[in-house]
Amino acid sequence: MNHLLVRDCWRIIRETDPSRLNDARLPLANLDDCLAYFELSPLPVAETHGGDRPGISSPATPSFKGLTDEFLLALRRHLFAQSESSLVTQWAETLMRFCEVRYHSLRSRAISKCGSKEAAQLHLLHLAAFLMDQAIETRDVRPLNTTLKLTDIKWLLDTRTIARNLTRTDSRFVAALFQFRLVLTSEYALDQLSNSEFS
Amino acid sequence: MSDVVILSPSRFSLNTLCATELLLRNQVQVKAIVVRRLINPRRFVKEFGRDGTRLIRKIWKKLVLRDSAYKHRDYETIVDFMKAEGMVFRTVDELAKKHGIPVVYCYDLNVPVVVDTLKKAAPDLVVFTGGGLIRAEVLQHCGAGIANCHMGILPRYRGMDVVEWPVLEDRLDQVGTTVHFMDQGIDTGDILQKRKVSTQSVATFKELRDRFERCMCEQFVETCLDYLNGRVERVPQAPEDGKQYFLMHPRLLQIAQAKLKAAAE
């Protein structure tokens, strides 16, 4: 079922004005392998690995409290560039543990940290994208496990509304891009895992 | 003669009954059994939050069905083993009464009454048969330490669902049990003994776990006896030697189940 959703969403994304897809949080970056796997043609113009942007300094200790969207972006850039692997691993372990242990209070914690439901949703989607990227890049099933649990949270990802939100012009559009990314990458990872190609 | 204190997750625990009987038969003095009380709403809410409906199934199996949960199996289970060994007691209270062992009840194994019991008993070793995480204050009063039998191969597989994770990762040679000492981390204490378990011709995780249960108890007691008699050494593990695993997502469990079945065919 999700394979159909992926195709449907990708058709909508391809018909979208490319300038709207270039969100600074890179919701569509580094998807070449997944797109190829589902035989989806890549976007005509896309930022596939995030380019060479200046790095930002790491918070003193890994924690959800000290995590910002900018730092998540820096972590994902490191992942795509295969640099700073120990820093990335340290953060991935901490955030994975946090999501697992605090699973049932994630929503309230994120809202109190971000100030609004929309910002909290986007922050957690960005976090889920980081964990999924970590799973795929390092072939580690544990962050995949955590991401699957995150995508089970209806408030965070409702597969019934992704296609509709991809046609919107408000903040739900970027959230829908991240949701599409999560559905696509998780289906890719699960298929790879079933075929023993994930280790 | 060595003496131990046993920590038990409930008065119906088959592991506690089996381990206590085996230790007594090997002339180990059981100075006390600390039993966690079953009715604890706070714990239920916490565990339900973590395990969801799995907790209900666990309660149904362990507290309602008990022995009946093991009926109609074409392999030997812990209940078959206990019957064959003439272990007739159905609750920890009955067993303790028969052997004159004091039983201490608590809502959590980290409360002061447990610390007092351990201080008073001053055992050579504490044998853990389940009951959650143990805090530093309790760990300080446990003689040589608290021995636990973990359902995974340490240090690689720490945490939860460690029977299923190696199968999912195509590491069938890494399915097994480890007897180790507990510390403040999750399965990071010194290792005493590892034993790999064959998954050959086992098609379901339910069966694999049942088989584990059957051999774990014997291995656990044998290793505790070996340690008390100085026949086995503690091997420390470094935190970076392994990974911590969490409860497996149903979609991953489905894939792992298919892999186990395929390996059995």
mmCIF file with all atom_site columns, N, CA, C and O in Angstrom, chain A residues 2 97 100 104 140-142 145 148-149 152 187 190 193-194 196, chain B residues 49 165 168-170 243-249 251-252 255 259:
data_model
loop_
_atom_site.group_PDB
_atom_site.id
_atom_site.type_symbol
_atom_site.label_atom_id
_atom_site.label_alt_id
_atom_site.label_comp_id
_atom_site.label_asym_id
_atom_site.label_entity_id
_atom_site.label_seq_id
_atom_site.pdbx_PDB_ins_code
_atom_site.Cartn_x
_atom_site.Cartn_y
_atom_site.Cartn_z
_atom_site.occupancy
_atom_site.B_iso_or_equiv
_atom_site.pdbx_formal_charge
_atom_site.auth_seq_id
_atom_site.auth_comp_id
_atom_site.auth_asym_id
_atom_site.auth_atom_id
_atom_site.pdbx_PDB_model_num
ATOM 1   N N  . ASN A 1 2   ? 1.921  1.221   0.810  1.00 0.00 ? 2   ASN A N  1
ATOM 2   C CA . ASN A 1 2   ? 2.802  2.380   0.889  1.00 0.00 ? 2   ASN A CA 1
ATOM 3   C C  . ASN A 1 2   ? 3.567  2.625   -0.414 1.00 0.00 ? 2   ASN A C  1
ATOM 4   O O  . ASN A 1 2   ? 3.944  3.760   -0.691 1.00 0.00 ? 2   ASN A O  1
ATOM 5   N N  . ARG A 1 97  ? 17.893 6.612   22.022 1.00 0.00 ? 97  ARG A N  1
ATOM 6   C CA . ARG A 1 97  ? 17.551 6.213   23.387 1.00 0.00 ? 97  ARG A CA 1
ATOM 7   C C  . ARG A 1 97  ? 16.435 7.114   23.948 1.00 0.00 ? 97  ARG A C  1
ATOM 8   O O  . ARG A 1 97  ? 15.484 6.631   24.564 1.00 0.00 ? 97  ARG A O  1
ATOM 9   N N  . GLU A 1 100 ? 13.103 6.227   22.396 1.00 0.00 ? 100 GLU A N  1
ATOM 10  C CA . GLU A 1 100 ? 12.607 4.935   22.864 1.00 0.00 ? 100 GLU A CA 1
ATOM 11  C C  . GLU A 1 100 ? 12.069 5.039   24.294 1.00 0.00 ? 100 GLU A C  1
ATOM 12  O O  . GLU A 1 100 ? 10.982 4.559   24.593 1.00 0.00 ? 100 GLU A O  1
ATOM 13  N N  . HIS A 1 104 ? 6.226  7.858   24.860 1.00 0.00 ? 104 HIS A N  1
ATOM 14  C CA . HIS A 1 104 ? 4.850  8.286   25.118 1.00 0.00 ? 104 HIS A CA 1
ATOM 15  C C  . HIS A 1 104 ? 4.727  9.748   25.536 1.00 0.00 ? 104 HIS A C  1
ATOM 16  O O  . HIS A 1 104 ? 3.622  10.264  25.619 1.00 0.00 ? 104 HIS A O  1
ATOM 17  N N  . ASP A 1 140 ? 22.434 0.151   10.215 1.00 0.00 ? 140 ASP A N  1
ATOM 18  C CA . ASP A 1 140 ? 22.129 -0.220  11.596 1.00 0.00 ? 140 ASP A CA 1
ATOM 19  C C  . ASP A 1 140 ? 20.605 -0.273  11.723 1.00 0.00 ? 140 ASP A C  1
ATOM 20  O O  . ASP A 1 140 ? 19.922 0.715   11.462 1.00 0.00 ? 140 ASP A O  1
ATOM 21  N N  . VAL A 1 141 ? 20.086 -1.429  12.147 1.00 0.00 ? 141 VAL A N  1
ATOM 22  C CA . VAL A 1 141 ? 18.626 -1.569  12.198 1.00 0.00 ? 141 VAL A CA 1
ATOM 23  C C  . VAL A 1 141 ? 18.002 -0.870  13.405 1.00 0.00 ? 141 VAL A C  1
ATOM 24  O O  . VAL A 1 141 ? 16.792 -0.633  13.427 1.00 0.00 ? 141 VAL A O  1
ATOM 25  N N  . ARG A 1 142 ? 18.807 -0.514  14.387 1.00 0.00 ? 142 ARG A N  1
ATOM 26  C CA . ARG A 1 142 ? 18.227 0.077   15.615 1.00 0.00 ? 142 ARG A CA 1
ATOM 27  C C  . ARG A 1 142 ? 17.592 1.451   15.356 1.00 0.00 ? 142 ARG A C  1
ATOM 28  O O  . ARG A 1 142 ? 16.460 1.689   15.773 1.00 0.00 ? 142 ARG A O  1
ATOM 29  N N  . ASN A 1 145 ? 14.376 0.941   13.638 1.00 0.00 ? 145 ASN A N  1
ATOM 30  C CA . ASN A 1 145 ? 13.351 0.513   14.593 1.00 0.00 ? 145 ASN A CA 1
ATOM 31  C C  . ASN A 1 145 ? 12.710 1.727   15.278 1.00 0.00 ? 145 ASN A C  1
ATOM 32  O O  . ASN A 1 145 ? 11.489 1.839   15.362 1.00 0.00 ? 145 ASN A O  1
ATOM 33  N N  . LEU A 1 148 ? 10.576 3.744   12.806 1.00 0.00 ? 148 LEU A N  1
ATOM 34  C CA . LEU A 1 148 ? 9.283  3.102   12.531 1.00 0.00 ? 148 LEU A CA 1
ATOM 35  C C  . LEU A 1 148 ? 8.288  3.396   13.647 1.00 0.00 ? 148 LEU A C  1
ATOM 36  O O  . LEU A 1 148 ? 7.107  3.634   13.404 1.00 0.00 ? 148 LEU A O  1
ATOM 37  N N  . LYS A 1 149 ? 8.800  3.404   14.884 1.00 0.00 ? 149 LYS A N  1
ATOM 38  C CA . LYS A 1 149 ? 7.908  3.716   16.012 1.00 0.00 ? 149 LYS A CA 1
ATOM 39  C C  . LYS A 1 149 ? 7.455  5.177   15.933 1.00 0.00 ? 149 LYS A C  1
ATOM 40  O O  . LYS A 1 149 ? 6.303  5.495   16.223 1.00 0.00 ? 149 LYS A O  1
ATOM 41  N N  . ASP A 1 152 ? 4.734  5.699   13.513 1.00 0.00 ? 152 ASP A N  1
ATOM 42  C CA . ASP A 1 152 ? 3.441  5.150   13.960 1.00 0.00 ? 152 ASP A CA 1
ATOM 43  C C  . ASP A 1 152 ? 2.604  6.204   14.678 1.00 0.00 ? 152 ASP A C  1
ATOM 44  O O  . ASP A 1 152 ? 1.405  6.004   14.882 1.00 0.00 ? 152 ASP A O  1
ATOM 45  N N  . GLU A 1 187 ? 10.190 2.249   3.599  1.00 0.00 ? 187 GLU A N  1
ATOM 46  C CA . GLU A 1 187 ? 9.833  1.139   2.702  1.00 0.00 ? 187 GLU A CA 1
ATOM 47  C C  . GLU A 1 187 ? 11.087 0.561   2.040  1.00 0.00 ? 187 GLU A C  1
ATOM 48  O O  . GLU A 1 187 ? 11.236 -0.654  1.915  1.00 0.00 ? 187 GLU A O  1
ATOM 49  N N  . LEU A 1 190 ? 13.044 -1.414  4.724  1.00 0.00 ? 190 LEU A N  1
ATOM 50  C CA . LEU A 1 190 ? 12.378 -2.678  5.075  1.00 0.00 ? 190 LEU A CA 1
ATOM 51  C C  . LEU A 1 190 ? 12.522 -3.706  3.949  1.00 0.00 ? 190 LEU A C  1
ATOM 52  O O  . LEU A 1 190 ? 12.744 -4.892  4.217  1.00 0.00 ? 190 LEU A O  1
ATOM 53  N N  . LEU A 1 193 ? 16.027 -4.973  4.088  1.00 0.00 ? 193 LEU A N  1
ATOM 54  C CA . LEU A 1 193 ? 16.188 -5.858  5.240  1.00 0.00 ? 193 LEU A CA 1
ATOM 55  C C  . LEU A 1 193 ? 15.577 -7.233  4.970  1.00 0.00 ? 193 LEU A C  1
ATOM 56  O O  . LEU A 1 193 ? 16.176 -8.260  5.289  1.00 0.00 ? 193 LEU A O  1
ATOM 57  N N  . SER A 1 194 ? 14.416 -7.245  4.344  1.00 0.00 ? 194 SER A N  1
ATOM 58  C CA . SER A 1 194 ? 13.761 -8.524  4.014  1.00 0.00 ? 194 SER A CA 1
ATOM 59  C C  . SER A 1 194 ? 14.625 -9.348  3.068  1.00 0.00 ? 194 SER A C  1
ATOM 60  O O  . SER A 1 194 ? 14.644 -10.569 3.141  1.00 0.00 ? 194 SER A O  1
ATOM 61  N N  . SER A 1 196 ? 17.798 -9.354  3.008  1.00 0.00 ? 196 SER A N  1
ATOM 62  C CA . SER A 1 196 ? 19.127 -9.491  3.642  1.00 0.00 ? 196 SER A CA 1
ATOM 63  C C  . SER A 1 196 ? 20.183 -8.628  2.960  1.00 0.00 ? 196 SER A C  1
ATOM 64  O O  . SER A 1 196 ? 21.335 -9.015  2.824  1.00 0.00 ? 196 SER A O  1
ATOM 65  N N  . GLY B 2 49  ? 3.086  1.549   29.082 1.00 0.00 ? 49  GLY B N  1
ATOM 66  C CA . GLY B 2 49  ? 3.587  2.613   28.214 1.00 0.00 ? 49  GLY B CA 1
ATOM 67  C C  . GLY B 2 49  ? 4.732  2.120   27.355 1.00 0.00 ? 49  GLY B C  1
ATOM 68  O O  . GLY B 2 49  ? 4.881  2.503   26.203 1.00 0.00 ? 49  GLY B O  1
ATOM 69  N N  . TRP B 2 165 ? 16.611 -9.936  17.693 1.00 0.00 ? 165 TRP B N  1
ATOM 70  C CA . TRP B 2 165 ? 17.514 -9.035  16.954 1.00 0.00 ? 165 TRP B CA 1
ATOM 71  C C  . TRP B 2 165 ? 18.597 -9.761  16.148 1.00 0.00 ? 165 TRP B C  1
ATOM 72  O O  . TRP B 2 165 ? 18.809 -9.421  14.971 1.00 0.00 ? 165 TRP B O  1
ATOM 73  N N  . LEU B 2 168 ? 17.091 -11.080 12.971 1.00 0.00 ? 168 LEU B N  1
ATOM 74  C CA . LEU B 2 168 ? 16.811 -9.999  12.014 1.00 0.00 ? 168 LEU B CA 1
ATOM 75  C C  . LEU B 2 168 ? 18.091 -9.552  11.311 1.00 0.00 ? 168 LEU B C  1
ATOM 76  O O  . LEU B 2 168 ? 18.086 -9.229  10.130 1.00 0.00 ? 168 LEU B O  1
ATOM 77  N N  . GLU B 2 169 ? 19.188 -9.557  12.065 1.00 0.00 ? 169 GLU B N  1
ATOM 78  C CA . GLU B 2 169 ? 20.467 -9.111  11.503 1.00 0.00 ? 169 GLU B CA 1
ATOM 79  C C  . GLU B 2 169 ? 21.225 -10.240 10.796 1.00 0.00 ? 169 GLU B C  1
ATOM 80  O O  . GLU B 2 169 ? 22.425 -10.095 10.519 1.00 0.00 ? 169 GLU B O  1
ATOM 81  N N  . ASP B 2 170 ? 20.547 -11.363 10.555 1.00 0.00 ? 170 ASP B N  1
ATOM 82  C CA . ASP B 2 170 ? 21.159 -12.528 9.893  1.00 0.00 ? 170 ASP B CA 1
ATOM 83  C C  . ASP B 2 170 ? 22.383 -13.046 10.653 1.00 0.00 ? 170 ASP B C  1
ATOM 84  O O  . ASP B 2 170 ? 23.371 -13.464 10.044 1.00 0.00 ? 170 ASP B O  1
ATOM 85  N N  . LYS B 2 243 ? 25.999 -3.090  21.720 1.00 0.00 ? 243 LYS B N  1
ATOM 86  C CA . LYS B 2 243 ? 24.954 -2.111  21.395 1.00 0.00 ? 243 LYS B CA 1
ATOM 87  C C  . LYS B 2 243 ? 23.725 -2.397  22.257 1.00 0.00 ? 243 LYS B C  1
ATOM 88  O O  . LYS B 2 243 ? 23.457 -3.560  22.568 1.00 0.00 ? 243 LYS B O  1
ATOM 89  N N  . GLN B 2 244 ? 23.006 -1.323  22.559 1.00 0.00 ? 244 GLN B N  1
ATOM 90  C CA . GLN B 2 244 ? 21.761 -1.529  23.298 1.00 0.00 ? 244 GLN B CA 1
ATOM 91  C C  . GLN B 2 244 ? 20.592 -1.587  22.325 1.00 0.00 ? 244 GLN B C  1
ATOM 92  O O  . GLN B 2 244 ? 20.425 -0.705  21.484 1.00 0.00 ? 244 GLN B O  1
ATOM 93  N N  . TYR B 2 245 ? 19.811 -2.633  22.467 1.00 0.00 ? 245 TYR B N  1
ATOM 94  C CA . TYR B 2 245 ? 18.641 -2.825  21.608 1.00 0.00 ? 245 TYR B CA 1
ATOM 95  C C  . TYR B 2 245 ? 17.369 -2.541  22.399 1.00 0.00 ? 245 TYR B C  1
ATOM 96  O O  . TYR B 2 245 ? 17.334 -2.741  23.608 1.00 0.00 ? 245 TYR B O  1
ATOM 97  N N  . PHE B 2 246 ? 16.343 -2.099  21.681 1.00 0.00 ? 246 PHE B N  1
ATOM 98  C CA . PHE B 2 246 ? 15.067 -1.777  22.326 1.00 0.00 ? 246 PHE B CA 1
ATOM 99  C C  . PHE B 2 246 ? 13.982 -2.712  21.790 1.00 0.00 ? 246 PHE B C  1
ATOM 100 O O  . PHE B 2 246 ? 14.245 -3.542  20.920 1.00 0.00 ? 246 PHE B O  1
ATOM 101 N N  . LEU B 2 247 ? 12.793 -2.532  22.330 1.00 0.00 ? 247 LEU B N  1
ATOM 102 C CA . LEU B 2 247 ? 11.653 -3.332  21.895 1.00 0.00 ? 247 LEU B CA 1
ATOM 103 C C  . LEU B 2 247 ? 11.513 -3.287  20.371 1.00 0.00 ? 247 LEU B C  1
ATOM 104 O O  . LEU B 2 247 ? 11.547 -2.200  19.790 1.00 0.00 ? 247 LEU B O  1
ATOM 105 N N  . MET B 2 248 ? 11.352 -4.454  19.764 1.00 0.00 ? 248 MET B N  1
ATOM 106 C CA . MET B 2 248 ? 11.334 -4.491  18.300 1.00 0.00 ? 248 MET B CA 1
ATOM 107 C C  . MET B 2 248 ? 9.964  -4.086  17.741 1.00 0.00 ? 248 MET B C  1
ATOM 108 O O  . MET B 2 248 ? 8.930  -4.533  18.232 1.00 0.00 ? 248 MET B O  1
ATOM 109 N N  . HIS B 2 249 ? 9.987  -3.265  16.703 1.00 0.00 ? 249 HIS B N  1
ATOM 110 C CA . HIS B 2 249 ? 8.762  -2.817  16.048 1.00 0.00 ? 249 HIS B CA 1
ATOM 111 C C  . HIS B 2 249 ? 8.081  -4.013  15.353 1.00 0.00 ? 249 HIS B C  1
ATOM 112 O O  . HIS B 2 249 ? 8.780  -4.870  14.803 1.00 0.00 ? 249 HIS B O  1
ATOM 113 N N  . ARG B 2 251 ? 6.754  -4.507  12.528 1.00 0.00 ? 251 ARG B N  1
ATOM 114 C CA . ARG B 2 251 ? 7.130  -4.781  11.122 1.00 0.00 ? 251 ARG B CA 1
ATOM 115 C C  . ARG B 2 251 ? 8.489  -5.456  11.052 1.00 0.00 ? 251 ARG B C  1
ATOM 116 O O  . ARG B 2 251 ? 8.730  -6.308  10.196 1.00 0.00 ? 251 ARG B O  1
ATOM 117 N N  . LEU B 2 252 ? 9.381  -5.077  11.953 1.00 0.00 ? 252 LEU B N  1
ATOM 118 C CA . LEU B 2 252 ? 10.697 -5.737  11.982 1.00 0.00 ? 252 LEU B CA 1
ATOM 119 C C  . LEU B 2 252 ? 10.553 -7.160  12.529 1.00 0.00 ? 252 LEU B C  1
ATOM 120 O O  . LEU B 2 252 ? 11.215 -8.093  12.055 1.00 0.00 ? 252 LEU B O  1
ATOM 121 N N  . ILE B 2 255 ? 9.566  -9.455  9.828  1.00 0.00 ? 255 ILE B N  1
ATOM 122 C CA . ILE B 2 255 ? 10.687 -9.826  8.950  1.00 0.00 ? 255 ILE B CA 1
ATOM 123 C C  . ILE B 2 255 ? 11.579 -10.853 9.651  1.00 0.00 ? 255 ILE B C  1
ATOM 124 O O  . ILE B 2 255 ? 11.988 -11.853 9.059  1.00 0.00 ? 255 ILE B O  1
ATOM 125 N N  . LYS B 2 259 ? 12.501 -14.708 8.569  1.00 0.00 ? 259 LYS B N  1
ATOM 126 C CA . LYS B 2 259 ? 13.891 -15.185 8.437  1.00 0.00 ? 259 LYS B CA 1
ATOM 127 C C  . LYS B 2 259 ? 14.119 -16.453 9.267  1.00 0.00 ? 259 LYS B C  1
ATOM 128 O O  . LYS B 2 259 ? 14.803 -17.368 8.826  1.00 0.00 ? 259 LYS B O  1
#
